[in-house]
N, CA and C atoms as an extended XYZ file, in Angstrom:
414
Properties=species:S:1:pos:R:3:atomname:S:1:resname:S:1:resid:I:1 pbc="F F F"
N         0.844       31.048       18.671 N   UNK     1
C        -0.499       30.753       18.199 CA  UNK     1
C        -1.491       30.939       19.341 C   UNK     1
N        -2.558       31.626       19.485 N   UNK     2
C        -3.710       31.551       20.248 CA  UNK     2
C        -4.419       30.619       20.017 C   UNK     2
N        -5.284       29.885       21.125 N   UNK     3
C        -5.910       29.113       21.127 CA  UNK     3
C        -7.625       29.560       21.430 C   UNK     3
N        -8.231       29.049       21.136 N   UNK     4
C        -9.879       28.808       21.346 CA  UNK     4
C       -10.650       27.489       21.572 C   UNK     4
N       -11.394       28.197       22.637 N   UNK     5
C       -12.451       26.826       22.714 CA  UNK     5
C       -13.493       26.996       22.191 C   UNK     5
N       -14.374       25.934       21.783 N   UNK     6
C       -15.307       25.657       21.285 CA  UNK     6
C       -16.668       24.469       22.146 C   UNK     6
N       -17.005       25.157       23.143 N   UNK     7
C       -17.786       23.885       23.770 CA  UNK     7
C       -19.274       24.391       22.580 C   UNK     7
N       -20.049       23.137       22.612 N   UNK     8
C       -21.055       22.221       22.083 CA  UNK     8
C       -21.239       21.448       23.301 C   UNK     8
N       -22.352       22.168       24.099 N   UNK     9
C       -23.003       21.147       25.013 CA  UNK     9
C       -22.515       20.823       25.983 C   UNK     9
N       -22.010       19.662       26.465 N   UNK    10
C       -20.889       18.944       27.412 CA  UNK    10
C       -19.404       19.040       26.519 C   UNK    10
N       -19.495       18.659       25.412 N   UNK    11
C       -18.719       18.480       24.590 CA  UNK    11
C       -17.211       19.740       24.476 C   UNK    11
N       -16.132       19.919       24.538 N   UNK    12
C       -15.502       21.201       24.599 CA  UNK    12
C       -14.028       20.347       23.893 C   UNK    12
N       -13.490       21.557       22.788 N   UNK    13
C       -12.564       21.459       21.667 CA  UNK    13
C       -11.699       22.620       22.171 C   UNK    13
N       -10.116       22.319       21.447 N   UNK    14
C        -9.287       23.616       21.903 CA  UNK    14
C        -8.510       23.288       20.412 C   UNK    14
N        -8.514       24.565       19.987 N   UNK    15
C        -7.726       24.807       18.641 CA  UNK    15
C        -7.251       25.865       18.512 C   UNK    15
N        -6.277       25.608       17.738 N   UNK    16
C        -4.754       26.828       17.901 CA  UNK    16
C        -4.993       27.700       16.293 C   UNK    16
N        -4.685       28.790       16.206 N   UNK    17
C        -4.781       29.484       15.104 CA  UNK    17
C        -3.875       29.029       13.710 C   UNK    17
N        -4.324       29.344       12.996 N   UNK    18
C        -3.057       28.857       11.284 CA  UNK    18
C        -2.594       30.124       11.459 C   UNK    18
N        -1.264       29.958       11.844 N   UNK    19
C        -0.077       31.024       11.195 CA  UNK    19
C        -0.442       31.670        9.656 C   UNK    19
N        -0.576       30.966        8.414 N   UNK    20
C        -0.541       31.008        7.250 CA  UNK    20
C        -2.298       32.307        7.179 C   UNK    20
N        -3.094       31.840        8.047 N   UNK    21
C        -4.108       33.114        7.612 CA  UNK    21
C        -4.295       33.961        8.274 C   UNK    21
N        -3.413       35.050        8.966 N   UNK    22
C        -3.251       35.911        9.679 CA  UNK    22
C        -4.232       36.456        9.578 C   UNK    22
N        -4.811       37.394        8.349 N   UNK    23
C        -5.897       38.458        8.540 CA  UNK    23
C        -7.281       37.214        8.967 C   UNK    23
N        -7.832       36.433        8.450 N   UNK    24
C        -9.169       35.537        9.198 CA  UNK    24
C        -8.999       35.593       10.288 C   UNK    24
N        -7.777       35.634       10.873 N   UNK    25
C        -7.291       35.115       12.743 CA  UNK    25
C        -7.240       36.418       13.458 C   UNK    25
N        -6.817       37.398       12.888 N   UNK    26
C        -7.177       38.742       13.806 CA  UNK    26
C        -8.253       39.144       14.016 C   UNK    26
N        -9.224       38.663       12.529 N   UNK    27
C       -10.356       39.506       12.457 CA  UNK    27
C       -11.493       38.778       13.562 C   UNK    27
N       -11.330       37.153       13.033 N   UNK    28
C       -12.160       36.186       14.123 CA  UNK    28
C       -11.783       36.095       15.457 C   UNK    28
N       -10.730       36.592       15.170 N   UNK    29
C       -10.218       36.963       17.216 CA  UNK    29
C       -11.032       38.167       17.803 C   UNK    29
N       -11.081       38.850       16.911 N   UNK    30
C       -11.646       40.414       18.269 CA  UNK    30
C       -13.184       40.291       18.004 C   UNK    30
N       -14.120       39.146       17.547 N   UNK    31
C       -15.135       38.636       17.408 CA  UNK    31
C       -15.723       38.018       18.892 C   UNK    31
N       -14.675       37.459       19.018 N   UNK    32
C       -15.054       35.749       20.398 CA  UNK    32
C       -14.920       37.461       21.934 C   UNK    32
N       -15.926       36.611       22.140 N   UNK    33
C       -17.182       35.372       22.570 CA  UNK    33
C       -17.859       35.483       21.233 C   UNK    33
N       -17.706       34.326       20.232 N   UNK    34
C       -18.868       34.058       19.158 CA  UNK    34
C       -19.807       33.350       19.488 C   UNK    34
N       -21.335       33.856       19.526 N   UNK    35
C       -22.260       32.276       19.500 CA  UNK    35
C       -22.656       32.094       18.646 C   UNK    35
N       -22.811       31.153       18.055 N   UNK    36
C       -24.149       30.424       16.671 CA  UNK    36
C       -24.121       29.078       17.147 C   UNK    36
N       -24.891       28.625       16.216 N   UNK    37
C       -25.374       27.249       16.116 CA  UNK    37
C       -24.830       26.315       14.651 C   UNK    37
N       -24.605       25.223       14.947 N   UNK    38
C       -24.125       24.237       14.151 CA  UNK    38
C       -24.681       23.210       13.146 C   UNK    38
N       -25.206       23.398       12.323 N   UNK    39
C       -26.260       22.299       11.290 CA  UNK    39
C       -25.034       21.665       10.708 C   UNK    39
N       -25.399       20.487        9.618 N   UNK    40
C       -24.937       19.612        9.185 CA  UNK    40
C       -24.597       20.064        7.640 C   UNK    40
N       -23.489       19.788        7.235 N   UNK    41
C       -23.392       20.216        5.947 CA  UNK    41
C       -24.485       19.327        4.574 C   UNK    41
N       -24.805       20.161        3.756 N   UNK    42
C       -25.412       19.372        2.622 CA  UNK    42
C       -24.777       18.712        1.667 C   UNK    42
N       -23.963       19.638        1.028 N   UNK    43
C       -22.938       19.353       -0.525 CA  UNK    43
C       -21.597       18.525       -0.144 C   UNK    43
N       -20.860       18.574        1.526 N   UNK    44
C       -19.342       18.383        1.750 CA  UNK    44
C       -19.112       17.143        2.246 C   UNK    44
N       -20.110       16.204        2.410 N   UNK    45
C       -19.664       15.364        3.265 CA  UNK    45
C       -19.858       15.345        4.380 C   UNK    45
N       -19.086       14.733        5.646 N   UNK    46
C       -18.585       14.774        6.996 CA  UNK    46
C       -18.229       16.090        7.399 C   UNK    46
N       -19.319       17.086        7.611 N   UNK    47
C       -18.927       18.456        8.191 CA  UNK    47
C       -19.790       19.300        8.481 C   UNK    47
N       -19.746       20.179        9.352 N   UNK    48
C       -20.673       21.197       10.490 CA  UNK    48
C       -19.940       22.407       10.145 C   UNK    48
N       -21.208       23.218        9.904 N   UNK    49
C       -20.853       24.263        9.793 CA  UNK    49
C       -22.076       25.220       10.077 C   UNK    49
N       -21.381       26.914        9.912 N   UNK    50
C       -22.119       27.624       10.624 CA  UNK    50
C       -22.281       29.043        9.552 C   UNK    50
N       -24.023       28.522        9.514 N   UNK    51
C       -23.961       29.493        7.780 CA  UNK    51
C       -24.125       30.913        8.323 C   UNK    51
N       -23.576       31.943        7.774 N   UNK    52
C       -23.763       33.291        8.126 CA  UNK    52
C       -24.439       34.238        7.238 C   UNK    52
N       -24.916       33.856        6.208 N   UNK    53
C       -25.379       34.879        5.436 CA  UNK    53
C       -24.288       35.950        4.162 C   UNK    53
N       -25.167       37.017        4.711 N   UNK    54
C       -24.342       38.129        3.963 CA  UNK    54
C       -23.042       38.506        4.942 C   UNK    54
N       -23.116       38.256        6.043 N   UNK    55
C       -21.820       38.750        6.717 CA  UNK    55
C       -20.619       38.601        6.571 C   UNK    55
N       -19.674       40.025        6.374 N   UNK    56
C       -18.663       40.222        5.821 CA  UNK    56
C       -17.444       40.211        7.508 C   UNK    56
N       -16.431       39.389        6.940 N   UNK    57
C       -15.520       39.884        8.337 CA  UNK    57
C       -14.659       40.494        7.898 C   UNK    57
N       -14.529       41.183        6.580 N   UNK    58
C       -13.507       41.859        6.017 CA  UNK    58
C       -12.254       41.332        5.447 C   UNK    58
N       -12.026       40.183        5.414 N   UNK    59
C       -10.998       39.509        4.747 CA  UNK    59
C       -11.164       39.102        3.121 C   UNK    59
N       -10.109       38.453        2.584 N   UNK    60
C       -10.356       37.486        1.690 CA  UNK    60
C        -9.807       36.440        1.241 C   UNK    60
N        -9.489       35.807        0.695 N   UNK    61
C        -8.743       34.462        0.800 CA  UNK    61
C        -7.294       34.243        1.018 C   UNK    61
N        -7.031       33.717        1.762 N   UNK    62
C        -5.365       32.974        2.293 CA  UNK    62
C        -5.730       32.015        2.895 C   UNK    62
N        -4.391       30.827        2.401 N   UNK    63
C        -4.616       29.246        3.402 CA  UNK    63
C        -6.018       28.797        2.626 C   UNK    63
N        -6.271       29.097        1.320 N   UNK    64
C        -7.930       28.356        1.545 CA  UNK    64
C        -7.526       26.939        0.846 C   UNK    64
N        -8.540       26.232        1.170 N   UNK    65
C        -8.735       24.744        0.844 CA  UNK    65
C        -9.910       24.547        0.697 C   UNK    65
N       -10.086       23.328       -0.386 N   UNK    66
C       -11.251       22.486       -0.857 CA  UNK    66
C       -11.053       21.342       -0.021 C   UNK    66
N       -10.594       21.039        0.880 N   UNK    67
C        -9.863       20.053        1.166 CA  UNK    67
C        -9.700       20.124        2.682 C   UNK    67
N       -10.609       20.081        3.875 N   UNK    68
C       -10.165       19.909        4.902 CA  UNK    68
C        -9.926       18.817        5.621 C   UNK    68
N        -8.808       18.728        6.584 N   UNK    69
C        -8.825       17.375        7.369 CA  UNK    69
C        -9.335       17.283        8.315 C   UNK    69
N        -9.690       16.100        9.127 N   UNK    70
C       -10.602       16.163        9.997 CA  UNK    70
C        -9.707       17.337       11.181 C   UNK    70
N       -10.746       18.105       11.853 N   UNK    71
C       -10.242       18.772       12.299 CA  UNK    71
C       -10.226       20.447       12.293 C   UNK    71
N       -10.152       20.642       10.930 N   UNK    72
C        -9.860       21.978       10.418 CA  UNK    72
C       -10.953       22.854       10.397 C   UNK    72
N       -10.919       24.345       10.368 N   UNK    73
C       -12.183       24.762       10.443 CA  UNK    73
C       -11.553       26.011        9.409 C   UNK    73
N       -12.316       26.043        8.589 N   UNK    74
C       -11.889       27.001        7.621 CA  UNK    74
C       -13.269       28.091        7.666 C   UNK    74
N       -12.743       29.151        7.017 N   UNK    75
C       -13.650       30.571        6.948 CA  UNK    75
C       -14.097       30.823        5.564 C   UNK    75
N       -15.382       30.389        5.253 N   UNK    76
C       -15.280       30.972        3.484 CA  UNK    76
C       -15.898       32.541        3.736 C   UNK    76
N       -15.104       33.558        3.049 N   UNK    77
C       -15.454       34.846        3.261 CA  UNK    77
C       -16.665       35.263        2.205 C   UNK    77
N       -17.184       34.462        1.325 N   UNK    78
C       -18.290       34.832        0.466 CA  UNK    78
C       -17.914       34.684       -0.891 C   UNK    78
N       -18.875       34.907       -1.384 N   UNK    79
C       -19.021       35.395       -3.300 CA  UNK    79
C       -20.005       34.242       -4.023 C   UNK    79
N       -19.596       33.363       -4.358 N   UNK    80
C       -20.357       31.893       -4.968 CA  UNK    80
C       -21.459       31.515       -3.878 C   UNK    80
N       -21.340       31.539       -2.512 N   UNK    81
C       -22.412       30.984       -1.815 CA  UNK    81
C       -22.247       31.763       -0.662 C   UNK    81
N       -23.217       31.893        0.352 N   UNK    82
C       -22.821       32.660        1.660 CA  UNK    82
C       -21.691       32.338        2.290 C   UNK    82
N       -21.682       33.405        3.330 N   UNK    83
C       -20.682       33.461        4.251 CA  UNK    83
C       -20.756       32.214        5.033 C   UNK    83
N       -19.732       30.974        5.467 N   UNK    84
C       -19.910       30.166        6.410 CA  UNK    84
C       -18.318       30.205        7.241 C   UNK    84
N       -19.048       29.243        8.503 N   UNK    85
C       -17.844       28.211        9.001 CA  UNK    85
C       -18.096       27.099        8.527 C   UNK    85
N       -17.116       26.494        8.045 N   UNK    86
C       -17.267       24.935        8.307 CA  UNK    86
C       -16.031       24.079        8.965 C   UNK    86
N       -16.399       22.951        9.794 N   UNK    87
C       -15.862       22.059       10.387 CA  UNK    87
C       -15.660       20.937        9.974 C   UNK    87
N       -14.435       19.811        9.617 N   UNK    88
C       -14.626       19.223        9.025 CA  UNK    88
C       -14.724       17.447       10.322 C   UNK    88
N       -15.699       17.132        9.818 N   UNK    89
C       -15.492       15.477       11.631 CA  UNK    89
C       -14.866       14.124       10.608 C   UNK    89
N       -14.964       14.376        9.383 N   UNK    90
C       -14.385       13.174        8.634 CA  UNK    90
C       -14.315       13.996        7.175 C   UNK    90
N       -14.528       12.347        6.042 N   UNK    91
C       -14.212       12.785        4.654 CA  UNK    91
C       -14.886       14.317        4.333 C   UNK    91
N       -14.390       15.142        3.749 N   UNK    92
C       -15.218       16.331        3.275 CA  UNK    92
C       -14.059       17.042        2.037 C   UNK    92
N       -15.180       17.316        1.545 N   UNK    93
C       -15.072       18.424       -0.043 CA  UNK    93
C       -15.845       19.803        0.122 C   UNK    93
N       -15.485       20.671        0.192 N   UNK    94
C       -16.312       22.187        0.794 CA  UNK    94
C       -16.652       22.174       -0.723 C   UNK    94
N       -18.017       22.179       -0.605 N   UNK    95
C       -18.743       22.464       -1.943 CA  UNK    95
C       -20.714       23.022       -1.835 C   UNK    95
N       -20.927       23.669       -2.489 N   UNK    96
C       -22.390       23.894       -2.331 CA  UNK    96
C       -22.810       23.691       -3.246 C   UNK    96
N       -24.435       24.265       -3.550 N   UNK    97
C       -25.401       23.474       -4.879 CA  UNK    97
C       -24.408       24.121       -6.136 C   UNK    97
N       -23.527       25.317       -5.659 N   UNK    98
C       -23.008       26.196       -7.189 CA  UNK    98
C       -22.067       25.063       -7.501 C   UNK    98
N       -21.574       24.283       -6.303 N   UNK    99
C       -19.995       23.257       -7.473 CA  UNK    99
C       -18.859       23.900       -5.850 C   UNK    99
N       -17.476       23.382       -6.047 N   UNK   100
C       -16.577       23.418       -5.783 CA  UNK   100
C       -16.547       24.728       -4.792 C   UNK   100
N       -16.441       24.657       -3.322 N   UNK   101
C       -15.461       26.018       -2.743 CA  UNK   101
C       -14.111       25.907       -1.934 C   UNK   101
N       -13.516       27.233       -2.190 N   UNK   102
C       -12.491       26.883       -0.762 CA  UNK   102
C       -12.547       28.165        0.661 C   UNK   102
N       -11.999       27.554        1.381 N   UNK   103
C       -12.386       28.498        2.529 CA  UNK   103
C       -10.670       28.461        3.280 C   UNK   103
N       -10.760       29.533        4.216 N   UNK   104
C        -9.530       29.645        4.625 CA  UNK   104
C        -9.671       29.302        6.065 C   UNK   104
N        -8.299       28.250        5.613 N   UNK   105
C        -8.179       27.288        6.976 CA  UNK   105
C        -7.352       28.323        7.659 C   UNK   105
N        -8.068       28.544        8.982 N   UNK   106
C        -7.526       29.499        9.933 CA  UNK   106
C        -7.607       29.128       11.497 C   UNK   106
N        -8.178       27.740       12.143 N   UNK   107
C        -8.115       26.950       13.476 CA  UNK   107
C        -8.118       25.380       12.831 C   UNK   107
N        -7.088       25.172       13.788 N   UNK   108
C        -7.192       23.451       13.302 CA  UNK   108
C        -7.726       23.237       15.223 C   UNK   108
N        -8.345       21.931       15.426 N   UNK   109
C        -8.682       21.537       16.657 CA  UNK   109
C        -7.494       20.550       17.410 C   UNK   109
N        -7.058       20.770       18.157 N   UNK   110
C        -5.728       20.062       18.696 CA  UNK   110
C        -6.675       19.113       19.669 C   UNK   110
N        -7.395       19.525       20.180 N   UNK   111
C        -7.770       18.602       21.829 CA  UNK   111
C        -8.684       18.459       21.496 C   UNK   111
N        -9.257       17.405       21.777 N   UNK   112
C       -11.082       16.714       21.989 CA  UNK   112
C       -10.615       16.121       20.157 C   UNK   112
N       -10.224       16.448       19.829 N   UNK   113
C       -10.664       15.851       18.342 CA  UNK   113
C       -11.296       14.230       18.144 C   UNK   113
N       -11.066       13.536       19.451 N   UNK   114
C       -11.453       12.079       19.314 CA  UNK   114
C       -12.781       12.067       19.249 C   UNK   114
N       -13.567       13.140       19.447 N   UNK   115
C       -15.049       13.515       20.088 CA  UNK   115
C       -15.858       14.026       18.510 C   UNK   115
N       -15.337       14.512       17.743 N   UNK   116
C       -15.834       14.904       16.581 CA  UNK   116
C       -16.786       14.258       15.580 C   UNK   116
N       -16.226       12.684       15.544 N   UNK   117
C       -17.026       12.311       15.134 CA  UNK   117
C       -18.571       12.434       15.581 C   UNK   117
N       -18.828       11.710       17.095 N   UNK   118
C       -19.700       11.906       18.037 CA  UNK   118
C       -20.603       13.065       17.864 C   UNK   118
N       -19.724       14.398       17.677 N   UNK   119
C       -20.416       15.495       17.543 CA  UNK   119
C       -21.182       15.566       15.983 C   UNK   119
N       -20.471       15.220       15.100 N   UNK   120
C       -20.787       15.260       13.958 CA  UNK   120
C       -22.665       14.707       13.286 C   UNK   120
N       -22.388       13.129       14.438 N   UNK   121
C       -23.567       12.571       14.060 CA  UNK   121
C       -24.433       13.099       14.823 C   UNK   121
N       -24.005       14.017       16.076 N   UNK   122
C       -25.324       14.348       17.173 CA  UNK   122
C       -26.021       15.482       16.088 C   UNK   122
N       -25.279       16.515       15.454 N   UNK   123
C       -25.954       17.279       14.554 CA  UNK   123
C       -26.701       16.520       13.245 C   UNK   123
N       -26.182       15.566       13.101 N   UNK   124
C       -26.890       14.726       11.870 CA  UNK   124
C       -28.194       14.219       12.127 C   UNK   124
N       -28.429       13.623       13.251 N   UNK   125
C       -29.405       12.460       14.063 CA  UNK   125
C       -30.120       13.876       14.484 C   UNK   125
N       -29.368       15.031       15.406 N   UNK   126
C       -30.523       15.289       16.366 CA  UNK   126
C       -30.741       16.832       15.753 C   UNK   126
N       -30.066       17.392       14.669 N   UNK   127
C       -30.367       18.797       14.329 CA  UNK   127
C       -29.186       19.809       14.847 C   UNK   127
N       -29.352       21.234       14.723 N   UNK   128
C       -28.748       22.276       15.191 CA  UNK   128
C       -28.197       22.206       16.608 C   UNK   128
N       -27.042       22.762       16.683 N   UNK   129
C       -26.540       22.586       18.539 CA  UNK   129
C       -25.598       23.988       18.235 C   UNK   129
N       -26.157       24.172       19.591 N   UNK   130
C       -25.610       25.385       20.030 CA  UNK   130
C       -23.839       25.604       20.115 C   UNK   130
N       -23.011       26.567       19.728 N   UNK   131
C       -21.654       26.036       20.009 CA  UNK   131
C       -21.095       27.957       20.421 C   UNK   131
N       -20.273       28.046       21.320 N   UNK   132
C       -19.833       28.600       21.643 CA  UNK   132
C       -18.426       29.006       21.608 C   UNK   132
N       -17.728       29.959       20.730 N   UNK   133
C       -16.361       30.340       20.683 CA  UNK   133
C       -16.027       30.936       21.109 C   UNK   133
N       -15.195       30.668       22.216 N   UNK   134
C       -14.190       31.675       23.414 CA  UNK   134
C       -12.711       31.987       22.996 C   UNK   134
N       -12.023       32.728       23.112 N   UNK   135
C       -10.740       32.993       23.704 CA  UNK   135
C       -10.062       32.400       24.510 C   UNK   135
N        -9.668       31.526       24.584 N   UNK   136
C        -8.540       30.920       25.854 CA  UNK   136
C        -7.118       31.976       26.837 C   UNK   136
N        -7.052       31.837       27.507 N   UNK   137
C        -5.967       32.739       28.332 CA  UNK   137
C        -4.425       31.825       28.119 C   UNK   137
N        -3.674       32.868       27.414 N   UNK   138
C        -2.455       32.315       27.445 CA  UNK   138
C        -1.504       32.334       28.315 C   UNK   138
């Protein structure tokens, strides 16, 4: 499994790839260095995510879930609502104004996860934060 970091600020996460969604994980691999920014989800609950628009990474669904645990960061590749990431820091249901989505869980966060919450409410309380996805050296 490859790993990635994710610093937010001071803040820095390391998460290992899902075996189970190979094509999201090749494709989001030869991506990083990713930057965007992180807002607060509307429809899901407890979760950050990173809306993309029309952008296609060429995949389509494997591993997806309505259902992430804290931790998980799934890929919705499009159709019902834009392209996102989302992150999940507690309870969450991946859903938008259309009703119900699933996205494909393709990084779970192994390290820092105690910090998520923290992060969760800094985007809630203070707005958008910058987050950065690297490659780690194996």
């Amino acid at each position: 499994m490859a790993r990635v970091r994710l610093t937010v600020g001071d803040m820095q996460f390391v998460a290992e790839t899902h075996p189970e969604a190979p094509d999201t994980v090749a494709a989001f691999l030869k991506m990083l260095p990713f930057r965007q920014q992180l807002i607060h989800v509307k429809w899901s609950g407890e979760g950050i995510w990173v809306p993309l628009g029309e952008f296609k990474l060429g995949v389509g669904f494997e591993n997806h879930t309505s259902h992430p645990s804290v931790g998980d960061i799934l890929f919705y590749p499009g159709g019902y609502s834009e392209t996102e990431i989302i992150l999940a820091y507690g309870a969450c249901s991946f859903s938008s104004k259309l009703g119900q989505l699933a996205g494909n869980h393709f990084l779970t966060i192994v390290e820092g996860k105690e910090q998520l919450g923290t992060l969760g409410r800094k985007v809630l309380w203070e707005g958008a934060q910058d987050v950065l996805f690297e490659a780690m050296a194996t």
